[in-house]
Short mmCIF file of C-alpha atoms and ligand atoms in Angstrom, two decimals:
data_model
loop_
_atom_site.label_atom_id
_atom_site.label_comp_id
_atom_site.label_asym_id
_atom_site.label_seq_id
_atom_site.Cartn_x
_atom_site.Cartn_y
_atom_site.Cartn_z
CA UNK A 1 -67.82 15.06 -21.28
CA UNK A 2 -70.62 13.28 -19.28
CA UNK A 3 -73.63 15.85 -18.59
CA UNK A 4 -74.76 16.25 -15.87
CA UNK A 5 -78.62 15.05 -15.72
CA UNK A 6 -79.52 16.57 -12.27
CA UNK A 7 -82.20 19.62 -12.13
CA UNK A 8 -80.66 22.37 -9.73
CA UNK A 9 -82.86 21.08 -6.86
CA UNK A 10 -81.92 17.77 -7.14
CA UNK A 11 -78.32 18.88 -7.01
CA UNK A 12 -79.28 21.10 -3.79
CA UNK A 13 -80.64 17.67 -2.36
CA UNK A 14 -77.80 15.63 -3.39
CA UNK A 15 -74.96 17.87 -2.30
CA UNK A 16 -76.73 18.55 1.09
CA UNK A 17 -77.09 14.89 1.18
CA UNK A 18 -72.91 14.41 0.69
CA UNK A 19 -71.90 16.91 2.87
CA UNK A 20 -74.46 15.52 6.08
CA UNK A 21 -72.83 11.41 5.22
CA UNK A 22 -69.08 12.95 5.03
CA UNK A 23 -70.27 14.77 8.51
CA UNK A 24 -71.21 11.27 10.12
CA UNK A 25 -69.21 9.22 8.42
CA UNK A 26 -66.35 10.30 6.43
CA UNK A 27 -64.47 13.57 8.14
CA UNK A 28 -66.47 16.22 9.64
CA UNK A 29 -63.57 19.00 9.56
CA UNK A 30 -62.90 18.34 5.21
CA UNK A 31 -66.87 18.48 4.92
CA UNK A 32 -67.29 21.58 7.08
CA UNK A 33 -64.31 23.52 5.81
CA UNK A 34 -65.08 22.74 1.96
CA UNK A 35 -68.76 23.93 2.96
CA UNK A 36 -67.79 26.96 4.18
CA UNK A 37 -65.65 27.93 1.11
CA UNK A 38 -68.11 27.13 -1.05
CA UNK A 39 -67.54 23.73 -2.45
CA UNK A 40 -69.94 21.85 -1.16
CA UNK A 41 -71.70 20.33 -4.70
CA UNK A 42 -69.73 17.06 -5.42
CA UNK A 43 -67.59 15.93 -8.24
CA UNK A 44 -69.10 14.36 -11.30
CA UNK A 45 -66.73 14.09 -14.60
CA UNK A 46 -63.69 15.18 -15.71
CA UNK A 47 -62.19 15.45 -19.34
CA UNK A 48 -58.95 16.68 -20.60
CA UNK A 49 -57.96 19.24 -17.68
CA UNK A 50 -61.92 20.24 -17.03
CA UNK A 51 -63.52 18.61 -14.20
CA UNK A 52 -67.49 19.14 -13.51
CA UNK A 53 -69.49 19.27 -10.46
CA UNK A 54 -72.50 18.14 -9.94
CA UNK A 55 -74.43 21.40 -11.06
CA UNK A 56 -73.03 21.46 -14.12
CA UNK A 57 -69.69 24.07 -13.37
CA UNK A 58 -67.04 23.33 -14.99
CA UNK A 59 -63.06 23.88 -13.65
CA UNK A 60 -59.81 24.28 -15.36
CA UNK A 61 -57.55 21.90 -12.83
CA UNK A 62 -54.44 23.33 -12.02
CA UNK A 63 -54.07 20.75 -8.82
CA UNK A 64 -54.06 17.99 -11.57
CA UNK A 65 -54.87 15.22 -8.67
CA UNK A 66 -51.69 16.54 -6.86
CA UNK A 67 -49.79 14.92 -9.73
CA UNK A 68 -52.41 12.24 -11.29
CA UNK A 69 -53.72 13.97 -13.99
CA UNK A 70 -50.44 14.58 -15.65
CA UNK A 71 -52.45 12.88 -19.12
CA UNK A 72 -55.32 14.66 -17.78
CA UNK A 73 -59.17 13.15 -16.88
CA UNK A 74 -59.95 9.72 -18.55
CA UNK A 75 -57.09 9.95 -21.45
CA UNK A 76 -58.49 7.76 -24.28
CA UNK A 77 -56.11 5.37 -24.61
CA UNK A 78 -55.71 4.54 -20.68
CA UNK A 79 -59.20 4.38 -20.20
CA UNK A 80 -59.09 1.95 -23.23
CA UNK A 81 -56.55 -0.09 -22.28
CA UNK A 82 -58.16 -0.81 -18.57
CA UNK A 83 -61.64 -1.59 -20.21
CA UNK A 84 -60.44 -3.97 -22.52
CA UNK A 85 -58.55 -5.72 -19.03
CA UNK A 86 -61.37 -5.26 -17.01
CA UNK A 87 -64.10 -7.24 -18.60
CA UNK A 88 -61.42 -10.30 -18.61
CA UNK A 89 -59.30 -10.28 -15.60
CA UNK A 90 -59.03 -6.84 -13.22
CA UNK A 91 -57.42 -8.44 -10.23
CA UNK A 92 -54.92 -11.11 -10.02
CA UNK A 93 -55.29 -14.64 -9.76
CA UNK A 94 -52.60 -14.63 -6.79
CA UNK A 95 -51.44 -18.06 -8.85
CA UNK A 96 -50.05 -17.06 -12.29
CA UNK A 97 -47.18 -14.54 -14.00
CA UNK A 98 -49.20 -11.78 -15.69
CA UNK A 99 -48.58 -10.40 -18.99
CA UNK A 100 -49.27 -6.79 -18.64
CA UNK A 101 -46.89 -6.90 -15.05
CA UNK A 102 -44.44 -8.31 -17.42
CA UNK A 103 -44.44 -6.07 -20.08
CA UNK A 104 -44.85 -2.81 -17.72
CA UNK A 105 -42.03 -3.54 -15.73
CA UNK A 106 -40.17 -4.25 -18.69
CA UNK A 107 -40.45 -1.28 -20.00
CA UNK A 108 -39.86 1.05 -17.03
CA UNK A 109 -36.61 -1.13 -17.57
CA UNK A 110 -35.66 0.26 -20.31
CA UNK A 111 -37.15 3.96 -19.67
CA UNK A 112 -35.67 4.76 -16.12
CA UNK A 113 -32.27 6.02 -15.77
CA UNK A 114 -28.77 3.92 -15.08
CA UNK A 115 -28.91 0.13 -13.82
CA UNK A 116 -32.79 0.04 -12.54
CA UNK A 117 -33.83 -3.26 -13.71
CA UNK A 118 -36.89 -4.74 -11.43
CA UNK A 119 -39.90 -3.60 -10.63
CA UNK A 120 -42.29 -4.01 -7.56
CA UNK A 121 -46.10 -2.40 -8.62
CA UNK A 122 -48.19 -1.55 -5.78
CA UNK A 123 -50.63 0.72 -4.90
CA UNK A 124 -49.71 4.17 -4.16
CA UNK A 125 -46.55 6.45 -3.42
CA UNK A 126 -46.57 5.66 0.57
CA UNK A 127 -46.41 1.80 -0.29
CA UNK A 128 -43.67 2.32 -2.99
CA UNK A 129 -41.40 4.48 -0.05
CA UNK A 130 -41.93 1.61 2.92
CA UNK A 131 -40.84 -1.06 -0.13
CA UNK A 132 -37.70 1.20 -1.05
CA UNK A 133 -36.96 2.04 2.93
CA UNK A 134 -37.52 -2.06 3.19
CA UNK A 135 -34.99 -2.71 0.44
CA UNK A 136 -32.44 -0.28 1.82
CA UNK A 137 -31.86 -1.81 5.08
CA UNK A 138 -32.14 -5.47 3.79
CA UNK A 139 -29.88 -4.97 1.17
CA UNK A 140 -27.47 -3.13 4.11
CA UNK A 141 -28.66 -4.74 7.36
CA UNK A 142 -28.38 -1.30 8.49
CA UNK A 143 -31.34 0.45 10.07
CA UNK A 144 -30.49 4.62 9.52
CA UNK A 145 -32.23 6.36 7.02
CA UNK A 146 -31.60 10.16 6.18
CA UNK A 147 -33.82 12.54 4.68
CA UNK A 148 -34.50 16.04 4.34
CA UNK A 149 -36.08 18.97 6.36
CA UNK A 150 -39.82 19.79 4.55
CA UNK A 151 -39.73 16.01 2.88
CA UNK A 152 -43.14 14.67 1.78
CA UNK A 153 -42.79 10.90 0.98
CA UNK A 154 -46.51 9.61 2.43
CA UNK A 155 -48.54 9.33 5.91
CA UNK A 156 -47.66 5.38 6.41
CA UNK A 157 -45.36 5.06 9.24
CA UNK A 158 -42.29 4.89 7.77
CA UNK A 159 -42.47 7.19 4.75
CA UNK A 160 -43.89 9.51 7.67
CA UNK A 161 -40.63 8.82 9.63
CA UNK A 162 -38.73 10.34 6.52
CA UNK A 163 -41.38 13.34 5.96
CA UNK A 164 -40.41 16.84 7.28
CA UNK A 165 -43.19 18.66 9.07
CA UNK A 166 -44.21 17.60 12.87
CA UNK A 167 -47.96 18.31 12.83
CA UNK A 168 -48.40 15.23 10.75
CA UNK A 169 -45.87 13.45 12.82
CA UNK A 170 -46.10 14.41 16.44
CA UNK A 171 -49.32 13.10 17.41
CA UNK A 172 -48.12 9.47 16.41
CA UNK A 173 -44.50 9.19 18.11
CA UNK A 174 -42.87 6.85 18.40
CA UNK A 175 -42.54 7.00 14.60
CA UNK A 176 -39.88 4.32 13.47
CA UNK A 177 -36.69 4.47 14.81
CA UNK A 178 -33.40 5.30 12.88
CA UNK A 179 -34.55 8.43 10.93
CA UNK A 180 -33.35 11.83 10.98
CA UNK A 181 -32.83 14.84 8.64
CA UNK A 182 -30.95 17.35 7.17
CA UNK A 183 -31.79 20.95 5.33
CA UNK A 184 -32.49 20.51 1.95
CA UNK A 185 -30.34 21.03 -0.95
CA UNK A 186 -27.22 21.71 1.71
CA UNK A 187 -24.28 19.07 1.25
CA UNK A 188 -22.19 19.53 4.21
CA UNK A 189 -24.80 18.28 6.81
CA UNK A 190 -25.77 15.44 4.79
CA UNK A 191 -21.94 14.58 4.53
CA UNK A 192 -21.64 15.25 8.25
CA UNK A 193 -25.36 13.39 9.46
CA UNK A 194 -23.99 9.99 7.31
CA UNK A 195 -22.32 7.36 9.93
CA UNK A 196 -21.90 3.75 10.07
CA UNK A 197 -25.49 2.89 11.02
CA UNK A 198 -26.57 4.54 7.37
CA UNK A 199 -28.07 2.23 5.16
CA UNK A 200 -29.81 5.05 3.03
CA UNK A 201 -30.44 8.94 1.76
CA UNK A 202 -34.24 9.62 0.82
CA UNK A 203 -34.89 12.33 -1.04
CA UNK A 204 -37.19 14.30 -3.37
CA UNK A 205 -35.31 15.69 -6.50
CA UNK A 206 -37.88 19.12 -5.87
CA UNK A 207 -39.52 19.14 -2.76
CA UNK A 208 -43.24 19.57 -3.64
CA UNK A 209 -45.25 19.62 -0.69
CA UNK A 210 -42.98 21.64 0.98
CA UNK A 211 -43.79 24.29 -1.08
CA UNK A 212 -41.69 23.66 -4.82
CA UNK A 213 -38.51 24.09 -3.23
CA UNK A 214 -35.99 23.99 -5.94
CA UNK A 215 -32.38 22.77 -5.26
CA UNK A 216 -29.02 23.94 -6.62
CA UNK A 217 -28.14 22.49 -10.03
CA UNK A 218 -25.55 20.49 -8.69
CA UNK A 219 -26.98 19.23 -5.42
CA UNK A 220 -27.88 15.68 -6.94
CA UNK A 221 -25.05 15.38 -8.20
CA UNK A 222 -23.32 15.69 -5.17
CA UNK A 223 -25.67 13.89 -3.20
CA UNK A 224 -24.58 10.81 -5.17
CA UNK A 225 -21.28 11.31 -4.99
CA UNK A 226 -21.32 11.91 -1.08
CA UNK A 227 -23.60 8.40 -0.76
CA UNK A 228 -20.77 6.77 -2.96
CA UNK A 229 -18.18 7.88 -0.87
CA UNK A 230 -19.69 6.75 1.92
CA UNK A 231 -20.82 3.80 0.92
CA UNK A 232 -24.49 4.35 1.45
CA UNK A 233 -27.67 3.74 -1.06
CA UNK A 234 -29.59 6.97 -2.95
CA UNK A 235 -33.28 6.40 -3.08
CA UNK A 236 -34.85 9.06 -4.98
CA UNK A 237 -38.55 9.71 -4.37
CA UNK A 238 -39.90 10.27 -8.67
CA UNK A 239 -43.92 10.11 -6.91
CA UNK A 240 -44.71 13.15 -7.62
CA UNK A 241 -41.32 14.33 -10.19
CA UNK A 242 -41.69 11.11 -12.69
CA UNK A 243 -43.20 10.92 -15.80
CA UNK A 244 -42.63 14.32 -17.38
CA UNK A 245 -43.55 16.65 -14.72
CA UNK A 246 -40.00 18.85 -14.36
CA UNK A 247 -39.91 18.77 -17.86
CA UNK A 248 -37.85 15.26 -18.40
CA UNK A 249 -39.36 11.97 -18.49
CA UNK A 250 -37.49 11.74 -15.39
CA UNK A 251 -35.95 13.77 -12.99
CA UNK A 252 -32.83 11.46 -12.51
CA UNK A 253 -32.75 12.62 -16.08
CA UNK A 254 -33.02 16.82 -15.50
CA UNK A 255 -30.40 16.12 -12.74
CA UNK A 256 -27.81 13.85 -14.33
CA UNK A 257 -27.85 11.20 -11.61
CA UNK A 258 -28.69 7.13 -11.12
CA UNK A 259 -30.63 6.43 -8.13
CA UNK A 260 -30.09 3.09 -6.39
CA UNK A 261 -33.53 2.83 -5.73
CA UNK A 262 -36.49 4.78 -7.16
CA UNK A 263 -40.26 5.88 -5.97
CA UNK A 264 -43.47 5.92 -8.29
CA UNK A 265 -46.61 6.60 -8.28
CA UNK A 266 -49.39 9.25 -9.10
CA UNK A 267 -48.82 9.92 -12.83
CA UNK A 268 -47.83 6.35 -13.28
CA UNK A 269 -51.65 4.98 -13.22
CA UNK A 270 -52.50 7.60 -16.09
CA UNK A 271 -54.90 9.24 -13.99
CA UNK A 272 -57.31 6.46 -14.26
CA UNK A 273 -56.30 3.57 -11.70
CA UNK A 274 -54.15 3.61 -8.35
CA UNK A 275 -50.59 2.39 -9.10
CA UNK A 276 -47.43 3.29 -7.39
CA UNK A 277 -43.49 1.20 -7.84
CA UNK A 278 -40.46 1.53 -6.75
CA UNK A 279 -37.20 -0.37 -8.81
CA UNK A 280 -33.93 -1.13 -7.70
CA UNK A 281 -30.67 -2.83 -9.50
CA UNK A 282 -30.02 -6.38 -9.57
CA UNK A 283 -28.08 -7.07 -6.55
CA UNK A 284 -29.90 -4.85 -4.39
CA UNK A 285 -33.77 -6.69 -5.63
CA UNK A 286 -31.43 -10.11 -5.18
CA UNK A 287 -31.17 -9.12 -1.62
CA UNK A 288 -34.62 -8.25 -1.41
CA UNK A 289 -36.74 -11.04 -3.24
CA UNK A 290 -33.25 -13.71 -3.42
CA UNK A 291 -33.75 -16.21 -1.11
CA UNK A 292 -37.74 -15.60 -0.71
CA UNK A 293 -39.56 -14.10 -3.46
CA UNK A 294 -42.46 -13.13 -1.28
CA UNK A 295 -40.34 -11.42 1.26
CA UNK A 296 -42.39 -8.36 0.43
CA UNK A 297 -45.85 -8.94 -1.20
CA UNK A 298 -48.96 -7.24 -1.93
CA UNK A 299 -52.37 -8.54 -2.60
CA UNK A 300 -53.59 -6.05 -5.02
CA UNK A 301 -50.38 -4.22 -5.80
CA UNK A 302 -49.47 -4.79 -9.24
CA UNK A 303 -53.11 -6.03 -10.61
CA UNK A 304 -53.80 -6.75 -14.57
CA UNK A 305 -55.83 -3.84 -14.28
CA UNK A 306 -53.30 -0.83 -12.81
CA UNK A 307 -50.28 -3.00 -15.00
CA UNK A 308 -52.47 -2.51 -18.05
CA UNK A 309 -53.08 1.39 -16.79
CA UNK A 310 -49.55 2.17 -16.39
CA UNK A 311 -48.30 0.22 -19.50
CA UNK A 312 -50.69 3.04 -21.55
CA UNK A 313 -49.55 6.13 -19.25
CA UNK A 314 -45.84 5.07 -20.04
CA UNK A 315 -46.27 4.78 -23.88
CA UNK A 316 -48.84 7.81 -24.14
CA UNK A 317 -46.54 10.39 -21.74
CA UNK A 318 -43.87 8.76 -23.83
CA UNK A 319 -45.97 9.07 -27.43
CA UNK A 320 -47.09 12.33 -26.85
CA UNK A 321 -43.66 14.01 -26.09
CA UNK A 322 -45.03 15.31 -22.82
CA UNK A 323 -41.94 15.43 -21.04
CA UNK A 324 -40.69 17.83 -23.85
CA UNK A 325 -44.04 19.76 -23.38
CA UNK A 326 -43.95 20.33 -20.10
CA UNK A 327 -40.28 22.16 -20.50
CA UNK A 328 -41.61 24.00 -23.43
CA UNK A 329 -44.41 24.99 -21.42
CA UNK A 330 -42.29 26.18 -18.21
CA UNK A 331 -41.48 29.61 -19.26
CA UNK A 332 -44.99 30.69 -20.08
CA UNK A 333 -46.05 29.08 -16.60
CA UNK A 334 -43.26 30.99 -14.36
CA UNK A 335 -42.58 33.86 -16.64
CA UNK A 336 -46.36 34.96 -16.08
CA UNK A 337 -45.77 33.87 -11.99
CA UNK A 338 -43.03 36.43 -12.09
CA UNK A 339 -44.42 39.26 -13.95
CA UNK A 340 -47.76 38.91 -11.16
CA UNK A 341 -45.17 38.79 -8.55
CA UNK A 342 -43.23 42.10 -9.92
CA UNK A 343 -46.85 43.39 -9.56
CA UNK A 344 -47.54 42.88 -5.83
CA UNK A 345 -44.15 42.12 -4.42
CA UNK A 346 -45.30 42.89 -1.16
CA UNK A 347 -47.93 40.16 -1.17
CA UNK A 348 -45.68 37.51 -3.27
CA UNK A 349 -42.06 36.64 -2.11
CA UNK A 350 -41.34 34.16 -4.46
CA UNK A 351 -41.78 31.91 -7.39
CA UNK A 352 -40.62 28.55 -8.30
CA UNK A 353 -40.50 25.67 -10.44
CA UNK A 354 -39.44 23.06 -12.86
CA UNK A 355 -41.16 21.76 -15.98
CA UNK A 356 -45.08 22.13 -14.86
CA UNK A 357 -44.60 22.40 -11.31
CA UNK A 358 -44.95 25.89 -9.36
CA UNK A 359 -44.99 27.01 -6.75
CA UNK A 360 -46.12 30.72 -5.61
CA UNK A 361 -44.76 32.28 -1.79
CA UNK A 362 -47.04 34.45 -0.21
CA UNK A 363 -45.77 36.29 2.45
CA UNK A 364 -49.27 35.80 4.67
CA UNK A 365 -50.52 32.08 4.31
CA UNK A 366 -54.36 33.51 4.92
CA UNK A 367 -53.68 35.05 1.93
CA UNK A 368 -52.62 32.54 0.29
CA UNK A 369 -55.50 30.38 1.32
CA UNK A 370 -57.87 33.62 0.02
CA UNK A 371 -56.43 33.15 -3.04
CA UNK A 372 -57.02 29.62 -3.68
CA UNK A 373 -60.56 29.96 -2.79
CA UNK A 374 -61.02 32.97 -4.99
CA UNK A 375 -59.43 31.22 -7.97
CA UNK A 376 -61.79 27.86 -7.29
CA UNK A 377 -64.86 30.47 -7.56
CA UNK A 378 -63.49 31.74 -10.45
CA UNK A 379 -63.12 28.18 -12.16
CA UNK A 380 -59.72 27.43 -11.61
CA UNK A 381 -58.71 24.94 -9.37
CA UNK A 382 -54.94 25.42 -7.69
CA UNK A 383 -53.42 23.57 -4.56
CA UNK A 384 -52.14 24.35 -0.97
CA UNK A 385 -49.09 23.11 -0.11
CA UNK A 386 -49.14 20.20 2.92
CA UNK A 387 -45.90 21.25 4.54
CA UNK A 388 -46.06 25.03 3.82
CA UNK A 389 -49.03 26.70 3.85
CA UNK A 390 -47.94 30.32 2.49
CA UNK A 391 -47.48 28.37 -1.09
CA UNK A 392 -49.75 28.05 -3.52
CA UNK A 393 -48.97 25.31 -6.08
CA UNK A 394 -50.06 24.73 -9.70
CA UNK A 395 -49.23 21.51 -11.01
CA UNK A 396 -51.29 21.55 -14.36
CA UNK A 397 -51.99 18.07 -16.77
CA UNK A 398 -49.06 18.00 -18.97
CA UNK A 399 -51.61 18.55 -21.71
CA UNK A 400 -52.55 22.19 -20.54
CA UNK A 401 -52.42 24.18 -23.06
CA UNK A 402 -51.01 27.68 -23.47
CA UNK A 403 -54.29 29.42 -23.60
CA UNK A 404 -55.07 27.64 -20.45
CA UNK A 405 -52.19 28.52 -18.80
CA UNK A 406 -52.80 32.27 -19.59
CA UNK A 407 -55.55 31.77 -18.37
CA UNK A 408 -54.84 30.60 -15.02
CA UNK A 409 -52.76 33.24 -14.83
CA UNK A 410 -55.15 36.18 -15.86
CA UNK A 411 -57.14 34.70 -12.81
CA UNK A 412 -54.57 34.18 -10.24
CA UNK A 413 -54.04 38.17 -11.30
CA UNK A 414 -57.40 39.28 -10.50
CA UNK A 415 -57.83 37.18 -6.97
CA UNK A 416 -54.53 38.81 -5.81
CA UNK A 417 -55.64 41.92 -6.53
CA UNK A 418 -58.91 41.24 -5.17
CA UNK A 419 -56.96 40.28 -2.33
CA UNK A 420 -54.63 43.14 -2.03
CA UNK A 421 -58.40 45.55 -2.10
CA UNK A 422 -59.10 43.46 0.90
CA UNK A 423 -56.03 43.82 2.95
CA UNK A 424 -55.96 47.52 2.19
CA UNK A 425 -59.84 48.39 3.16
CA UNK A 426 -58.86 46.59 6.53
CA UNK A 427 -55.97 48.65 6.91
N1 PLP B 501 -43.80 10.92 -2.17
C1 PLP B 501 -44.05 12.14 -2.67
C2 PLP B 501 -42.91 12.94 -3.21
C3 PLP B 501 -45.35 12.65 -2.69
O1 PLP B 501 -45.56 13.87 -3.19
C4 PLP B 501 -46.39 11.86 -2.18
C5 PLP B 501 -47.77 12.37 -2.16
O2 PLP B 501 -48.06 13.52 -2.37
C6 PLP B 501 -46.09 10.59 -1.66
C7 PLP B 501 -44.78 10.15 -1.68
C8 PLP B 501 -47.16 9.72 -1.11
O3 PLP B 501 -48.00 9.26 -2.11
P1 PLP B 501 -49.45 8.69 -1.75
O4 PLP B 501 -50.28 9.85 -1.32
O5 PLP B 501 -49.93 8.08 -3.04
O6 PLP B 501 -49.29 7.68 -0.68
#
């Protein structure tokens, strides 16, 4: 991996530097809080599922971008593949058909569950949600959209019209009319909450900012046959889910079901260049790009660059059997979650997960938020959850191995016992 070439007081300089530009320029409150907790020396290189600061310390990443890093840092063959595009043509001309748009979307084509047949690239998950939301109510001419209670599906306004949690909403009312949601994973209310005015159902197959919240087997399922019944379209939010993450290369796939419409992004740019999609089936893209084809555009969404990108996460996640790895994987990961919880059930409620996504319930969240802290010392890095702060996530490259995983583990043991110390010397 790239050394670092900085003595320690240049790194005291630099960091200071950082933290003073993000304080007048970037966002006082991230610089401050990250400060105070102890991360204040910047990021410098990452490899495999190690990233380095700027000192030199290295971390085992168990936030994996949020989802990004499912290859892990700089994967050979995606960093290869955007080099050899970006000393010929990164960005695109805005005038010609590009090859590696073509042959990307041609093969999420054939990779993607059912009927999906076209392919929109853009630039990131929120983008790929408004496009979907936009295709739903042209292909309708209806304006509802329902999703579900604790959704995460972006901070745009109308993916944030479909997300679940009202400090992220609130202070930016009106949001876009014709949204409203349901509980999770419960059929009857979306049955019930599904009227004329519907055009479509968002939802995420495992809600993962919510906290890894885990639906029946059979909710899906049933999901798509209510929005049959009823006549209404099923887009399926795969940002975070797609490309191996719950253990299938989809989870359309885990779950038996064909979306109308479908959601990428994160995993989809190989952890190496911003891409995000979303696909639909013929009639519903004929409604959509028909009669103009620039209906909806983008000027850097689908570049050669992020085409070539994704083209190499596809075959490599593909290649590499990752899907397959991450469900081989998933009883090590939440096997050991359990066995801490049975520990110290009084400080963990619950644990859950798919594939390489978990998610750990604290009963306090400012223990939870201890926890994560104490781990980052430690050298492992694990995630808070956006719309449920008692969770702690670990969402783990798909390359992780199982020594790494134990020991993530070993350490999440010995900061919840540190923890527990804590909460008992106060008491
Ligand atoms: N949808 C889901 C399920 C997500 O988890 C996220 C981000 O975490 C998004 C959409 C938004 O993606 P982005 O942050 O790239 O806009």
């Amino acid at each position: 991996m790239n050394p670092v070439p900085f003595t320690p007081d240049e790194v005291e300089r630099i960091a200071d530097d950082v933290v003073e530009k993000y304080r007048e320029h970037v966002n006082p409150g991230a610089a401050n809080l990250l400060k105070f907790a102890g991360f204040g020396v910047p990021e410098w290189a990452g490899e495999g599922t190690i990233v380095r600061d700027m000192s030199g310390k290295e971390y085992l990443d168990f936030v994996g971008g949020y989802g990004v890093f499912s290859l892990g840092y700089c994967h050979p063959k995606v960093v290869a593949a955007v080099e050899e595009q970006l000393h010929r043509l990164p960005l695109k001309t805005q005038y010609f058909l590009s090859q590696p748009v073509a042959d990307l979307c041609a093969l999420l084509a054939e990779v993607t569950p059912g009927r999906l047949q076209y392919t929109f690239l853009c630039n990131s998950g929120t983008e790929a949600v408004e496009g979907a939301l936009k295709c739903a109510r042209v292909f309708t001419r209806k304006p509802g959209i329902i999703s579900a209670v604790g959704a995460f599906h972006g901070k745009s306004l109308g993916s944030l019209s479909a997300s679940g949690r009202e400090v992220y909403k609130e202070p930016f009312y009106p949001l876009v009319p014709g949204f409203r949601q349901v509980p999770f994973g419960e059929i009857e209310p979306l049955r019930e909450a599904i009227d004329q005015d519907t055009a479509a159902v968002i939802l995420e197959a495992v809600q993962g900012e919510a906290g890894v919240r885990v639906p029946p087997d059979d909710y899906l399922k049933q999901v798509r046959d209510v929005c049959d019944e009823k006549g209404v379209l099923l887009i399926l939010d795969e940002v975070r889910t797609g490309f191996g993450r719950l253990g299938r290369l989809f989870a359309a796939d885990l779950y038996g079901i064909e979306p109308d419409i479908i959601c990428f992004g994160k995993a989809l740019g190989g952890g190496v260049m911003p891409v995000g999609a979303f696909m639909a089936r013929a009639e519903i893209w004929d409604a959509m790009f028909g009669e103009n084809p620039w209906l909806h555009s983008s000027t850097f969404g689908g570049s050669p660059l992020a085409a070539a990108a994704g083209l190499a996460a596809v075959r490599t996640t593909i290649e590499e059997k990752l899907p397959e790895r991450a469900a081989a994987l998933e009883p090590r990961l939440l096997g050991g979650l359990r066995r801490i919880q049975e520990r110290y059930p009084a400080i963990i409620t619950e644990v859950r997960g798919k594939g390489l996504l978990a998610g750990v319930q604290f009963a306090d969240a400012d223990v939870a938020k201890l926890v994560i802290t104490a781990m980052g010392h430690e050298g492992v890095l694990v995630a808070y959850s956006l719309n449920n702060p008692c969770v702690v996530r670990l969402e783990p490259p798909l390359i992780v191995t199982e020594a790494e995983i134990d020991r993530a583990l070993s350490v999440m043991e010995e900061c919840i016992e540190g923890a527990a110390s804590a909460l008992d010397g106060l008491m």
